[in-house]
PDB file of C-alpha atoms in Angstrom:
ATOM      1  CA  GLN A 122      -9.295 -25.596 -21.991  1.00 74.00           C
ATOM      2  CA  VAL A 123      -8.745 -22.375 -20.070  1.00 83.00           C
ATOM      3  CA  GLN A 124      -5.970 -22.352 -17.460  1.00 90.00           C
ATOM      4  CA  LEU A 125      -5.480 -19.645 -14.822  1.00 94.00           C
ATOM      5  CA  VAL A 126      -2.401 -18.719 -12.787  1.00 94.00           C
ATOM      6  CA  GLU A 127      -2.453 -16.041 -10.067  1.00 96.00           C
ATOM      7  CA  SER A 128       0.541 -13.919  -9.107  1.00 96.00           C
ATOM      8  CA  GLY A 129       1.367 -10.770  -7.146  1.00 97.00           C
ATOM      9  CA  GLY A 130       0.537 -11.914  -3.634  1.00 97.00           C
ATOM     10  CA  GLY A 131       2.747 -11.120  -0.691  1.00 98.00           C
ATOM     11  CA  LEU A 132       3.096  -9.194   2.557  1.00 98.00           C
ATOM     12  CA  VAL A 133       2.028  -5.558   2.750  1.00 98.00           C
ATOM     13  CA  GLN A 134       1.406  -3.117   5.586  1.00 98.00           C
ATOM     14  CA  ALA A 135      -2.118  -1.997   6.452  1.00 98.00           C
ATOM     15  CA  GLY A 136      -3.081   1.026   4.388  1.00 98.00           C
ATOM     16  CA  GLY A 137      -0.837  -0.041   1.536  1.00 98.00           C
ATOM     17  CA  SER A 138      -1.593  -1.369  -1.935  1.00 98.00           C
ATOM     18  CA  LEU A 139      -1.086  -4.577  -3.864  1.00 98.00           C
ATOM     19  CA  ARG A 140      -1.909  -5.654  -7.405  1.00 98.00           C
ATOM     20  CA  LEU A 141      -2.829  -9.248  -8.183  1.00 98.00           C
ATOM     21  CA  SER A 142      -2.718 -10.637 -11.704  1.00 97.00           C
ATOM     22  CA  CYS A 143      -4.467 -13.634 -13.228  1.00 95.00           C
ATOM     23  CA  ALA A 144      -2.795 -14.949 -16.372  1.00 93.00           C
ATOM     24  CA  ALA A 145      -5.107 -16.948 -18.623  1.00 89.00           C
ATOM     25  CA  SER A 146      -4.685 -19.259 -21.589  1.00 86.00           C
ATOM     26  CA  GLY A 147      -7.261 -20.632 -23.991  1.00 75.00           C
ATOM     27  CA  SER A 148      -9.002 -19.223 -27.039  1.00 67.00           C
ATOM     28  CA  THR A 149     -12.383 -18.884 -25.318  1.00 65.00           C
ATOM     29  CA  TRP A 150     -11.116 -16.830 -22.370  1.00 71.00           C
ATOM     30  CA  THR A 151     -12.045 -13.462 -23.856  1.00 73.00           C
ATOM     31  CA  ARG A 152     -15.713 -14.473 -23.761  1.00 80.00           C
ATOM     32  CA  ASP A 153     -15.590 -15.445 -20.083  1.00 87.00           C
ATOM     33  CA  ILE A 154     -16.640 -13.579 -16.980  1.00 92.00           C
ATOM     34  CA  MET A 155     -13.685 -13.352 -14.597  1.00 94.00           C
ATOM     35  CA  GLY A 156     -14.008 -13.343 -10.842  1.00 96.00           C
ATOM     36  CA  TRP A 157     -11.767 -12.928  -7.808  1.00 98.00           C
ATOM     37  CA  PHE A 158     -12.522 -14.794  -4.585  1.00 98.00           C
ATOM     38  CA  ARG A 159     -10.720 -15.095  -1.269  1.00 98.00           C
ATOM     39  CA  GLN A 160     -10.603 -17.483   1.656  1.00 98.00           C
ATOM     40  CA  ALA A 161      -9.194 -16.754   5.103  1.00 97.00           C
ATOM     41  CA  PRO A 162      -8.148 -19.583   7.466  1.00 92.00           C
ATOM     42  CA  GLY A 163     -11.175 -21.218   9.062  1.00 94.00           C
ATOM     43  CA  LYS A 164     -13.627 -19.230   6.949  1.00 96.00           C
ATOM     44  CA  GLU A 165     -15.729 -19.886   3.867  1.00 97.00           C
ATOM     45  CA  ARG A 166     -14.611 -18.745   0.442  1.00 97.00           C
ATOM     46  CA  GLU A 167     -16.174 -15.392  -0.398  1.00 98.00           C
ATOM     47  CA  PHE A 168     -16.776 -13.399  -3.543  1.00 98.00           C
ATOM     48  CA  VAL A 169     -14.620 -10.304  -4.028  1.00 98.00           C
ATOM     49  CA  ALA A 170     -15.214  -8.932  -7.533  1.00 98.00           C
ATOM     50  CA  SER A 171     -16.067  -9.893 -11.113  1.00 97.00           C
ATOM     51  CA  VAL A 172     -15.703  -8.361 -14.562  1.00 95.00           C
ATOM     52  CA  THR A 173     -17.137  -9.160 -18.008  1.00 90.00           C
ATOM     53  CA  ASN A 174     -15.289  -8.905 -21.312  1.00 81.00           C
ATOM     54  CA  ASN A 175     -17.185  -5.646 -21.881  1.00 83.00           C
ATOM     55  CA  GLY A 176     -15.918  -4.134 -18.628  1.00 86.00           C
ATOM     56  CA  GLY A 177     -18.983  -4.517 -16.432  1.00 93.00           C
ATOM     57  CA  THR A 178     -17.992  -4.948 -12.774  1.00 97.00           C
ATOM     58  CA  ILE A 179     -19.475  -6.133  -9.488  1.00 97.00           C
ATOM     59  CA  TYR A 180     -17.851  -5.739  -6.065  1.00 98.00           C
ATOM     60  CA  ALA A 181     -18.487  -7.144  -2.630  1.00 98.00           C
ATOM     61  CA  ASP A 182     -19.516  -4.467  -0.138  1.00 98.00           C
ATOM     62  CA  SER A 183     -16.422  -5.176   1.944  1.00 98.00           C
ATOM     63  CA  VAL A 184     -14.069  -4.080  -0.852  1.00 98.00           C
ATOM     64  CA  LYS A 185     -16.163  -1.520  -2.728  1.00 98.00           C
ATOM     65  CA  GLY A 186     -14.270   1.728  -3.169  1.00 98.00           C
ATOM     66  CA  ARG A 187     -10.933   0.093  -2.333  1.00 98.00           C
ATOM     67  CA  PHE A 188     -10.478  -2.658  -4.939  1.00 98.00           C
ATOM     68  CA  THR A 189     -10.649  -2.429  -8.729  1.00 98.00           C
ATOM     69  CA  ILE A 190     -10.942  -5.392 -11.097  1.00 97.00           C
ATOM     70  CA  THR A 191      -9.926  -5.144 -14.754  1.00 95.00           C
ATOM     71  CA  LYS A 192      -9.746  -7.517 -17.712  1.00 91.00           C
ATOM     72  CA  ASP A 193      -7.216  -6.996 -20.504  1.00 87.00           C
ATOM     73  CA  ASN A 194      -8.068  -9.264 -23.434  1.00 81.00           C
ATOM     74  CA  ALA A 195      -4.953  -8.265 -25.390  1.00 83.00           C
ATOM     75  CA  LYS A 196      -2.649  -9.330 -22.555  1.00 84.00           C
ATOM     76  CA  ASN A 197      -4.799 -12.264 -21.411  1.00 84.00           C
ATOM     77  CA  THR A 198      -4.876 -10.993 -17.843  1.00 89.00           C
ATOM     78  CA  ALA A 199      -7.472 -10.167 -15.195  1.00 92.00           C
ATOM     79  CA  ASP A 200      -6.057  -7.956 -12.450  1.00 96.00           C
ATOM     80  CA  LEU A 201      -7.221  -6.940  -8.998  1.00 98.00           C
ATOM     81  CA  GLN A 202      -5.852  -3.623  -7.740  1.00 98.00           C
ATOM     82  CA  MET A 203      -6.161  -3.507  -3.951  1.00 98.00           C
ATOM     83  CA  ASN A 204      -5.799  -0.179  -2.141  1.00 98.00           C
ATOM     84  CA  SER A 205      -6.249   0.901   1.479  1.00 98.00           C
ATOM     85  CA  LEU A 206      -5.647  -2.663   2.597  1.00 98.00           C
ATOM     86  CA  LYS A 207      -6.921  -3.785   5.983  1.00 98.00           C
ATOM     87  CA  LEU A 208      -5.939  -6.635   8.288  1.00 97.00           C
ATOM     88  CA  GLU A 209      -9.186  -8.421   7.418  1.00 97.00           C
ATOM     89  CA  ASP A 210      -8.125  -8.560   3.761  1.00 98.00           C
ATOM     90  CA  THR A 211      -5.609 -11.270   4.682  1.00 98.00           C
ATOM     91  CA  ALA A 212      -6.543 -14.416   2.733  1.00 98.00           C
ATOM     92  CA  VAL A 213      -5.664 -16.671  -0.157  1.00 98.00           C
ATOM     93  CA  TYR A 214      -6.972 -15.014  -3.305  1.00 98.00           C
ATOM     94  CA  TYR A 215      -8.246 -17.058  -6.251  1.00 98.00           C
ATOM     95  CA  CYS A 216      -9.242 -16.065  -9.765  1.00 96.00           C
ATOM     96  CA  ALA A 217     -11.886 -17.983 -11.686  1.00 96.00           C
ATOM     97  CA  ALA A 218     -13.722 -17.975 -15.007  1.00 93.00           C
ATOM     98  CA  ARG A 219     -17.251 -18.772 -16.117  1.00 93.00           C
ATOM     99  CA  ARG A 220     -19.603 -18.325 -19.029  1.00 90.00           C
ATOM    100  CA  SER A 221     -22.764 -16.246 -18.760  1.00 88.00           C
ATOM    101  CA  GLY A 222     -25.474 -18.118 -16.885  1.00 91.00           C
ATOM    102  CA  GLN A 223     -23.072 -20.847 -15.748  1.00 93.00           C
ATOM    103  CA  ASN A 224     -21.013 -21.706 -12.680  1.00 94.00           C
ATOM    104  CA  TYR A 225     -17.321 -20.882 -12.434  1.00 94.00           C
ATOM    105  CA  TYR A 226     -15.670 -23.800 -14.230  1.00 91.00           C
ATOM    106  CA  VAL A 227     -11.941 -23.138 -13.924  1.00 93.00           C
ATOM    107  CA  TRP A 228      -9.918 -21.890 -10.951  1.00 95.00           C
ATOM    108  CA  GLY A 229      -6.360 -20.833 -10.316  1.00 96.00           C
ATOM    109  CA  GLN A 230      -4.258 -22.283  -7.502  1.00 96.00           C
ATOM    110  CA  GLY A 231      -4.417 -19.137  -5.391  1.00 97.00           C
ATOM    111  CA  THR A 232      -1.954 -16.547  -4.110  1.00 98.00           C
ATOM    112  CA  GLN A 233      -1.427 -15.578  -0.461  1.00 98.00           C
ATOM    113  CA  VAL A 234      -2.046 -11.985   0.613  1.00 98.00           C
ATOM    114  CA  THR A 235      -1.007 -11.051   4.151  1.00 98.00           C
ATOM    115  CA  ILE A 236      -1.614  -7.625   5.697  1.00 98.00           C
ATOM    116  CA  SER A 237       0.471  -6.556   8.677  1.00 98.00           C
ATOM    117  CA  ALA A 238      -0.330  -3.891  11.255  1.00 94.00           C
TER     118      ALA A 238
END
């Protein structure tokens, strides 16, 4: 059973950078597609980015060019580098895992990211 734990959230000024990390356990994790999602208060959860074990990536239009997702199989981590942060990036960020052709089946507990003016 894969387990995910997010870390790296916090308070950062607009225009700054923050790096989130998703630590994973489980022997099947390296075969999974990893995704980052976020949810702001009163809003629906939205997709942010995803990465395959071969390095293929997909980004939401709202973060394209500013965020970078990576997966390090040796370290069992999936990171989200966030640059040029904006106030609207404020949300709880979640990492998740899924197999190809399947729904995301395991989720972390989330980490709060707050951007100040």
